[in-house]
Coordinates of C-alpha atoms in Angstrom, one line a residue:
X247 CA 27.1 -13.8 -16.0
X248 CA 29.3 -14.6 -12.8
X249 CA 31.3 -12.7 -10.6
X250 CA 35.3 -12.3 -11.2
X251 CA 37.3 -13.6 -8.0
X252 CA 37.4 -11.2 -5.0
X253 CA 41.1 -11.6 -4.8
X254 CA 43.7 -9.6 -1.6
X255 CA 44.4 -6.6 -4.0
X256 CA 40.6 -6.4 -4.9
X257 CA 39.3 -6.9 -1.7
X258 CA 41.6 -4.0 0.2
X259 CA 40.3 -1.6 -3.3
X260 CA 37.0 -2.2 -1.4
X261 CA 37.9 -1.3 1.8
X262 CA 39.1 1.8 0.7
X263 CA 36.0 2.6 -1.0
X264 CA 33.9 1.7 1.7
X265 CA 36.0 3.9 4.0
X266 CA 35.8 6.8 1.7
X267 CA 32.1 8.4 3.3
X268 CA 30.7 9.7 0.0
X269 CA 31.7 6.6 -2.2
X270 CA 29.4 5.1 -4.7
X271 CA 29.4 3.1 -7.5
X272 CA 29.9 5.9 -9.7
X273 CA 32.9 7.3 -7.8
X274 CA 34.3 3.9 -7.5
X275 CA 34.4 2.9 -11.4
X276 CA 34.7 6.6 -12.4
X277 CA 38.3 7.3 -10.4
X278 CA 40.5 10.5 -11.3
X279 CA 42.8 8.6 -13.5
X280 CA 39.5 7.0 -15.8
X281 CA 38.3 10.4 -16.1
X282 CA 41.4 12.0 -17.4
X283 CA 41.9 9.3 -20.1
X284 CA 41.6 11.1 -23.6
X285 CA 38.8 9.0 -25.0
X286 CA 36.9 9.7 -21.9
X287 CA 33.6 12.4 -21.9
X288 CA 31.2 12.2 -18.9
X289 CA 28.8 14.6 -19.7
X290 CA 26.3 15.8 -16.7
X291 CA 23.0 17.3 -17.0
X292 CA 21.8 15.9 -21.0
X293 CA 19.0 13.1 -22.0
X294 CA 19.5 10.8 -24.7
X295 CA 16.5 11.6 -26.7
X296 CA 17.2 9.2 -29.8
X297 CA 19.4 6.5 -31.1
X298 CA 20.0 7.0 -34.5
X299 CA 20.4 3.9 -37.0
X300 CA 21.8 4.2 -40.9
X301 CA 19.3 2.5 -43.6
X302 CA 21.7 -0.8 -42.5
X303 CA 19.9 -0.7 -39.0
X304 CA 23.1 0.1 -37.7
X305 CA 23.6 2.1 -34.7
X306 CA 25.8 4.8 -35.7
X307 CA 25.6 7.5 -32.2
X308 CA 23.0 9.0 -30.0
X309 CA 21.0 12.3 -30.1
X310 CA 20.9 14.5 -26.4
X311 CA 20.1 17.5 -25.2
X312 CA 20.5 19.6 -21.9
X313 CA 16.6 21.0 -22.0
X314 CA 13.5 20.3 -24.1
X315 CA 13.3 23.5 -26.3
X316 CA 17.5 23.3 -26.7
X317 CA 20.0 22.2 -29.0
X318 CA 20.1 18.5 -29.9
X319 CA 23.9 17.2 -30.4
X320 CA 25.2 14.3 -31.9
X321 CA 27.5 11.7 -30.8
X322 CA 28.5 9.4 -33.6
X323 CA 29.8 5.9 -32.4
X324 CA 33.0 4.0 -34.7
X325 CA 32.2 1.0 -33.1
X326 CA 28.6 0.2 -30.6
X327 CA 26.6 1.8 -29.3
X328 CA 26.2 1.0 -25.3
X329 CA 22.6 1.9 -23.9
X330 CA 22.7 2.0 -19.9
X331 CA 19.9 3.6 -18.7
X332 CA 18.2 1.4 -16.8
X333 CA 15.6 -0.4 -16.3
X334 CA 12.6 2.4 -17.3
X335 CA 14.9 5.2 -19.5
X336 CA 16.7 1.8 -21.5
X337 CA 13.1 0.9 -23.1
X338 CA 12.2 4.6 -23.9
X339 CA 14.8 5.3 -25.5
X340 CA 14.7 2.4 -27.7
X341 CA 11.2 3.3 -28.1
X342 CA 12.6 6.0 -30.0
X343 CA 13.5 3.7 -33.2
X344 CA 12.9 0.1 -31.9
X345 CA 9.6 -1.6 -30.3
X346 CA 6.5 -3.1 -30.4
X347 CA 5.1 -1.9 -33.9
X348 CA 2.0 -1.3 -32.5
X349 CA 3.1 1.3 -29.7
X350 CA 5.3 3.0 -31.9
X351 CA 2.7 3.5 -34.9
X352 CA 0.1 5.0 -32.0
X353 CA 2.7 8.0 -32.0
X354 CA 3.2 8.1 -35.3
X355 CA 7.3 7.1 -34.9
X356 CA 8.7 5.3 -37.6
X357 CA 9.7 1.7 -37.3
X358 CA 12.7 0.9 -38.3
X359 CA 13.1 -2.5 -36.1
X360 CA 10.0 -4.1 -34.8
X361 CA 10.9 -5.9 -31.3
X362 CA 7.8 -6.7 -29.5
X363 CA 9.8 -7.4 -26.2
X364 CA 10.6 -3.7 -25.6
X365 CA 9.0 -2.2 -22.5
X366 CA 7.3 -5.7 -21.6
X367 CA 7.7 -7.8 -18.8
X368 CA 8.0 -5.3 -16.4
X369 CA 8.3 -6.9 -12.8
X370 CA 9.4 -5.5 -9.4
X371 CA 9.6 -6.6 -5.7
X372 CA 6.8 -5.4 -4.0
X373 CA 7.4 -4.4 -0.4
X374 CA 4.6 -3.7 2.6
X375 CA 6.2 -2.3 5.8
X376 CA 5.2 -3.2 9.1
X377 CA 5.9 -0.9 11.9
X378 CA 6.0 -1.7 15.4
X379 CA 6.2 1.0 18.6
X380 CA 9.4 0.3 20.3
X381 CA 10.0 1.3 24.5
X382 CA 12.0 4.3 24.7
X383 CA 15.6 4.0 23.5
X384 CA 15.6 0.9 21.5
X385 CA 15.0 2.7 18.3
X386 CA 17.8 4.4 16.3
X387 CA 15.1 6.9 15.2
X388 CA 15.9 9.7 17.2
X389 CA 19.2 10.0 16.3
X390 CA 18.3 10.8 12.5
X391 CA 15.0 13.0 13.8
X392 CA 15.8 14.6 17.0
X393 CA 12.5 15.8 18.0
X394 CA 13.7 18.1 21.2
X395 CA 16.6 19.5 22.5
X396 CA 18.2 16.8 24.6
X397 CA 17.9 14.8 21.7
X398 CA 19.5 17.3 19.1
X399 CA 22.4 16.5 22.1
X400 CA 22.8 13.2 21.2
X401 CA 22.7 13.4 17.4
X402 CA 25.8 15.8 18.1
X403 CA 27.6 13.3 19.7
X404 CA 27.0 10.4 17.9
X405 CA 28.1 12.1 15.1
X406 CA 30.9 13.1 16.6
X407 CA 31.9 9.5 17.8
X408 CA 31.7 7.9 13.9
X409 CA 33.4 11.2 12.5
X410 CA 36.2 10.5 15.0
X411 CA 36.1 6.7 16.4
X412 CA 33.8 5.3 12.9
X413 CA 31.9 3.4 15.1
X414 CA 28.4 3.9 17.4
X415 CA 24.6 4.1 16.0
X416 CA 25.7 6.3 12.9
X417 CA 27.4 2.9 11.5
X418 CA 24.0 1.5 10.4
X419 CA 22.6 1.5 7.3
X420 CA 19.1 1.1 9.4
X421 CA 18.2 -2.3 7.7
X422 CA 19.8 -4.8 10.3
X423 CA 19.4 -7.6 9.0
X424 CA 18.0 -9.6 5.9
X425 CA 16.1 -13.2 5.9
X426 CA 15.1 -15.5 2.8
X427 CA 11.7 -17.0 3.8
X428 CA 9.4 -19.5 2.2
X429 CA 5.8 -18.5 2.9
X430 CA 4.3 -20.2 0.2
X431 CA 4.2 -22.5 -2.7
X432 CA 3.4 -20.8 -5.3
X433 CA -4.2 -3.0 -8.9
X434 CA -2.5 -1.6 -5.6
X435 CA -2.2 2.0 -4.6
X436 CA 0.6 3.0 -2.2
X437 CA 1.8 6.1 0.1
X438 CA 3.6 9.2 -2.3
X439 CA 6.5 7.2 -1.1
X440 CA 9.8 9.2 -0.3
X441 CA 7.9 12.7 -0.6
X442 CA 5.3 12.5 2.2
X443 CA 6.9 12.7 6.1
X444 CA 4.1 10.6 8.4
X445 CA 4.4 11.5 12.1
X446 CA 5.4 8.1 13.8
X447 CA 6.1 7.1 17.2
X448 CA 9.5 5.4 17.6
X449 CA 9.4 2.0 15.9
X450 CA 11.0 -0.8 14.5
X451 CA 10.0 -1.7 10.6
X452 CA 9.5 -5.3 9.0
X453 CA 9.8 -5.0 5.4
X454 CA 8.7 -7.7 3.3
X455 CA 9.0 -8.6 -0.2
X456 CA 7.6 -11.1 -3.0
X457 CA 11.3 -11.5 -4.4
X458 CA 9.3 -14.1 -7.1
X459 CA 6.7 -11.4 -8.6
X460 CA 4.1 -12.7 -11.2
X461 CA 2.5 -9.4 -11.8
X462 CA 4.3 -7.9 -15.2
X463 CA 3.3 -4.8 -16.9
X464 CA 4.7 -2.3 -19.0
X465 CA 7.1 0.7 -19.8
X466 CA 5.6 2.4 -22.7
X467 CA 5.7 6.0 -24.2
X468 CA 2.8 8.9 -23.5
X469 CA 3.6 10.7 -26.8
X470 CA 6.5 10.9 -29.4
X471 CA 8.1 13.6 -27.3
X472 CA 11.5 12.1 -26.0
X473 CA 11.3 14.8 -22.8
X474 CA 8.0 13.3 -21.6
X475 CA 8.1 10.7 -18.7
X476 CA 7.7 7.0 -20.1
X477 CA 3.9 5.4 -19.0
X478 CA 4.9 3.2 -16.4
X479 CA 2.5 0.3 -15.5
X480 CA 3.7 -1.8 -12.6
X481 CA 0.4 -3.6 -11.6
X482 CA 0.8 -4.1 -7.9
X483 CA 0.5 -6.9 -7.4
X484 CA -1.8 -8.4 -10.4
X485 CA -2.1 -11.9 -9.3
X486 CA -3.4 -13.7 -6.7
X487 CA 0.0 -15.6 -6.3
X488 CA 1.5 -12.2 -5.5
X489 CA -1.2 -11.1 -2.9
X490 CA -1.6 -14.6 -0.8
X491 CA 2.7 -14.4 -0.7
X492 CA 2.1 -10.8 1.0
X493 CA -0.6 -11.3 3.4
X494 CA 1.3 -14.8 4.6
X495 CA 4.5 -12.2 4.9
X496 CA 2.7 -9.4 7.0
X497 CA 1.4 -12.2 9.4
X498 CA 4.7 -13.7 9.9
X499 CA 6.2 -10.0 10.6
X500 CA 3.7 -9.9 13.5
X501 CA 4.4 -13.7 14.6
X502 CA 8.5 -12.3 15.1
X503 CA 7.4 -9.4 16.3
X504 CA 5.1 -10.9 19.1
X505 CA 8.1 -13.7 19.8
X506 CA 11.2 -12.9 22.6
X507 CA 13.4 -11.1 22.5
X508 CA 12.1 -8.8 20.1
X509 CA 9.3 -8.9 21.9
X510 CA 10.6 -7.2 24.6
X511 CA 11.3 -3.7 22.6
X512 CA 8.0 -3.5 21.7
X513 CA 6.0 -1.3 23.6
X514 CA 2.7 -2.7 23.5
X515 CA 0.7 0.6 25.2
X516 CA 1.2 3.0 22.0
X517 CA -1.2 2.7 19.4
X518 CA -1.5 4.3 16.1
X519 CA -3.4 3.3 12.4
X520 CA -0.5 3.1 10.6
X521 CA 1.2 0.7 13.2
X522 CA 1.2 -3.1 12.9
X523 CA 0.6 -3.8 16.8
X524 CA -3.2 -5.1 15.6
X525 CA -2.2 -7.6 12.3
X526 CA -2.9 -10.4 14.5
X527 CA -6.7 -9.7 15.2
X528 CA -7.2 -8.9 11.7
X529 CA -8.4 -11.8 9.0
X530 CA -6.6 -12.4 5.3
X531 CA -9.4 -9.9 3.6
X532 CA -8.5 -6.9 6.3
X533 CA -4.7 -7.8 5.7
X534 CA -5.3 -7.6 2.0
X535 CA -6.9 -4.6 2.3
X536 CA -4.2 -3.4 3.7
X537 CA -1.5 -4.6 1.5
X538 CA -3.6 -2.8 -1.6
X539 CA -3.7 0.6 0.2
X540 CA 0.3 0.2 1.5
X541 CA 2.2 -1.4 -0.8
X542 CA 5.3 0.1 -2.0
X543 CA 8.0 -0.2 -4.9
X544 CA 11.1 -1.7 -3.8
X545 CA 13.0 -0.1 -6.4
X546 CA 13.8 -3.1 -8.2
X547 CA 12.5 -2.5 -11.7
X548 CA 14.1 -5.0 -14.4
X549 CA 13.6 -7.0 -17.3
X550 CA 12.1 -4.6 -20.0
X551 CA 14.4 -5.0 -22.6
X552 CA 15.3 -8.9 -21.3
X553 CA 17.9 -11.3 -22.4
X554 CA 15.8 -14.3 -24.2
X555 CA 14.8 -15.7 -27.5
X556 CA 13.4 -13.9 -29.4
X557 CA 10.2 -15.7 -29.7
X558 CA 10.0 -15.7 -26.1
X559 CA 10.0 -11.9 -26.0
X560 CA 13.7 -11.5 -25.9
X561 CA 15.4 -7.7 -26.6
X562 CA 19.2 -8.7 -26.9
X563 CA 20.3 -12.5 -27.2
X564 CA 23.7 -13.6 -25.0
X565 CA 25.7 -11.0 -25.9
X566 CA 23.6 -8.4 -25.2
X567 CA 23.3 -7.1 -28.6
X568 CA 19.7 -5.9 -29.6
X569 CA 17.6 -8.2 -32.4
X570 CA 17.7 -7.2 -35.6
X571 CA 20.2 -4.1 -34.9
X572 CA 24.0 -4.2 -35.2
X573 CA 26.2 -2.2 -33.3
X574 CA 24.0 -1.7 -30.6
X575 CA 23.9 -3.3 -26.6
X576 CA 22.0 -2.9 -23.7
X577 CA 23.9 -3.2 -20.8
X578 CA 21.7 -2.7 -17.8
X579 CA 19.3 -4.8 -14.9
X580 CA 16.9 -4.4 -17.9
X581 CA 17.9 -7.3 -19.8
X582 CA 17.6 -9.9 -16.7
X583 CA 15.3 -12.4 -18.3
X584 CA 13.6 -12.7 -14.8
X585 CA 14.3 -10.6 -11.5
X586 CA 16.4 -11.9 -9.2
X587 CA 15.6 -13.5 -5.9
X588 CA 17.2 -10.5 -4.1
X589 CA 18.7 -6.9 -4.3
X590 CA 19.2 -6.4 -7.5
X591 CA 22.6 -4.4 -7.5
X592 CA 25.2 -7.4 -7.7
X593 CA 23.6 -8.8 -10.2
X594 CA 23.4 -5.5 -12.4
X595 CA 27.6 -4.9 -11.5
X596 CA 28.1 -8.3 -13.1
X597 CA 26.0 -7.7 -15.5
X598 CA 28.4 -4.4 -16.7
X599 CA 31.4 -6.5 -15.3
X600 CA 30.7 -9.3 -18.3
X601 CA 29.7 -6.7 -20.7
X602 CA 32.8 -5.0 -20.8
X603 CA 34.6 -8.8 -21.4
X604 CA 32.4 -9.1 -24.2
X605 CA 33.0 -5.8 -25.8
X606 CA 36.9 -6.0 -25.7
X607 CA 36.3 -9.3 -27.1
X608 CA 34.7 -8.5 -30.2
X609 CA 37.3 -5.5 -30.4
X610 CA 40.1 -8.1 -30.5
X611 CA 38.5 -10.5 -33.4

C-alpha cells in the first residue's frame, strides 16, 4: 500500500494538528471546508443495517437507521459502494447479504454472494500488563488520580504549566517508550477491561504483546437482527506458539524491571496480588496461569474481510473490491491479509490513503 512522501507543507499540516488539543483523525480528514462541500453528508447517530445489491449483485446504496424499532432510510450509490466500518461492524454488515453460506442460512438470510472468508481469520495482539510499585514520585500516576489534597495541588499546576508553557508531565501520552523484541522462534479470560477501576499503589506498567498472533477466530452474527451485537470469538491465545511467546515476554518485563536504573524506582517493600514484584519466583505453569486469567485485547482487531485469493479465504482482491460483487469496497484494517507487526493505525491511514487513489482512478477510465 505505501505511504505518500511526508513533504515541508505536509509535515507543518501535522504540526498544526498535533498542536490543536482535541485533534483526531476524524477532525483532521474531516476539516470545515470538506464538510461544506455539496456532495458531502456526515450523518451522526445511524447504523448501517444492510447493503443492498440489484439481481446483478451490484451494490446499489445502504440501508440505516437511528434506533432499532425506527425508520430505515435509503442511500442509493451512482457509483460504489465504500464499507468502512472496521474491523468487527465491516464483516456484519456484509453478513447481511454476503458470507459464509453456512452462517448465513443458520439465520435464515438469503445468499446472494457466498464468500466463505467473511468474519474469518480474526486475529489480535494480545497484551498482559505487568505492574511494578514505584518509590514515591517517580510515577506520573498521581497527577491523573490525585488521591488527597496536596496532590489535587499539583494536578492544578501541572495543568496549568501545559495549558500555558505546553510542556511538564501532562505532555505524555503515559506509554514512554516502545521496544521490538524477539523472545522466541516461533481460551483466556481477562479483567472487564476499561470498565472496572482496581485500587493500585503507584507503579510503572510493562505491556507486552504477541505482535505475530496464531490464534484466529471469528466475527459472526447471533441472529438476523442487524441491531444485535456481532458474536465475537477472539480465542486468547489458542496456540501454544501464542502462550510460550507471552510467558517468555512477562519474564523479560521482570528481568528490566529488576536491572539499573529502572531498578532504582522500584520500590521493592510494597506488595500487592496484582503486582509483578514476584514473576521471578514463579515457574512457566504459575506465569501461564497468570497470562490466562490477565490477558487483555490490545485493540488491534483486523483481517475479517482480508485482502487474498480467493481460495485462500480472500474477501476483496487488490483493489479492494469484494468477490463476486461489483460496485462494492472495503476499505478498512479489516482487509489486512495478516496483522501487522505493530500498532495498527498507520497501516489502516494508508490503507484509506491508497483507496481513495484507486477510486479516483477507476472514476477517470
Amino acid at each position: 500500500m505505501g505511504f505518500h512522501r511526508f513533504d515541508d507543507e505536509q509535515r507543518s499540516k501535522y504540526k498544526r494538528a498535533r498542536e490543536d488539543i482535541g485533534a483526531e483523525l476524524q477532525q483532521t480528514y474531516l476539516t470545515p471546508e470538506v464538510l461544506a462541500r455539496p456532495n458531502h453528508t456526515v450523518v451522526c447517530g445511524a447504523q448501517v443495517t444492510r447493503i443492498r445489491l440489484n439481481d446483478a449483485k451490484h451494490a446499489i446504496g445502504v440501508e440505516f437507521g437511528e434506533k432499532k424499532d425506527g425508520p430505515v432510510c435509503f442511500v442509493g450509490a451512482r457509483k460504489k459502494v465504500i464499507l468502512s466500518a472496521g474491523e468487527i461492524n465491516t464483516p456484519k454488515i456484509l453478513l447481511s447479504v454476503i458470507g459464509p453460506q453456512s452462517e448465513l442460512s443458520k439465520h435464515s438470510i438469503p445468499v446472494i454472494q457466498h464468500l466463505p472468508g467473511v468474519g474469518q481469520n480474526l486475529p489480535d495482539h494480545i497484551v498482559f500488563n505487568s505492574c511494578f510499585p514505584t518509590r514515591p514520585r517517580y510515577s506520573a500516576g498521581r497527577y491523573y488520580t490525585p488521591k488527597n489534597f496536596g496532590e489535587q495541588l499539583s494536578q492544578l499546576v501541572v495543568i496549568a504549566q501545559y495549558s500555558i508553557e505546553g510542556r511538564g508531565p501532562m505532555t505524555t501520552n503515559v506509554q514512554q517508550c516502545v521496544a521490538f523484541v524477539r523472545v522466541g522462534d516461533g481460551e483466556i479470560g481477562r479483567k472487564d477491561h476499561g470498565h472496572k477501576k482496581f485500587d493500585l499503589p503507584e507503579a510503572i506498567t510493562i505491556t507486552t504483546s504477541v505482535l505475530r498472533p496464531t490464534s484466529k477466530r471469528t466475527v459472526t452474527l447471533k441472529s438476523a437482527d442487524p441491531w444485535d451485537e456481532p458474536l465475537i470469538d477472539p480465542c486468547y491465545p489458542a496456540t501454544e506458539h501464542d502462550v510460550d511467546i507471552l510467558v517468555r515476554s512477562v519474564k523479560l518485563a521482570y528481568q528490566l524491571a529488576s536491572t539499573a536504573p529502572l531498578k532504582s524506582a522500584i520500590d521493592q517493600t510494597v506488595k500487592h496480588p496484582l503486582l509483578g514484584d514476584n514473576l521471578g519466583s514463579k515457574s512457566n505453569a504459575e506465569i501461564e496461569d497468570l497470562i490466562r486469567s490477565r490477558a487483555e485485547t490490545g485493540y488491534h482487531p483486523s483481517c475479517t474481510a482480508r485482502m487474498a485469493a480467493l481460495e485462500d479465504g480472500g474477501v476483496v482482491d487488490a483493489r479492494l473490491r469484494v468477490y463476486g460483487v461489483r460496485g462494492l469496497r472495503v476499505v478498512a484494517a479489516s482487509v489486512q491479509p495478516e496483522i501487522v507487526i505493530g500498532h495498527t493505525t498507520g497501516p489502516t491511514i494508508a490503507i484509506a490513503e491508497r483507496a481513495a487513489e484507486l477510486i479516483k482512478e477507476d472514476l477517470l477510465k
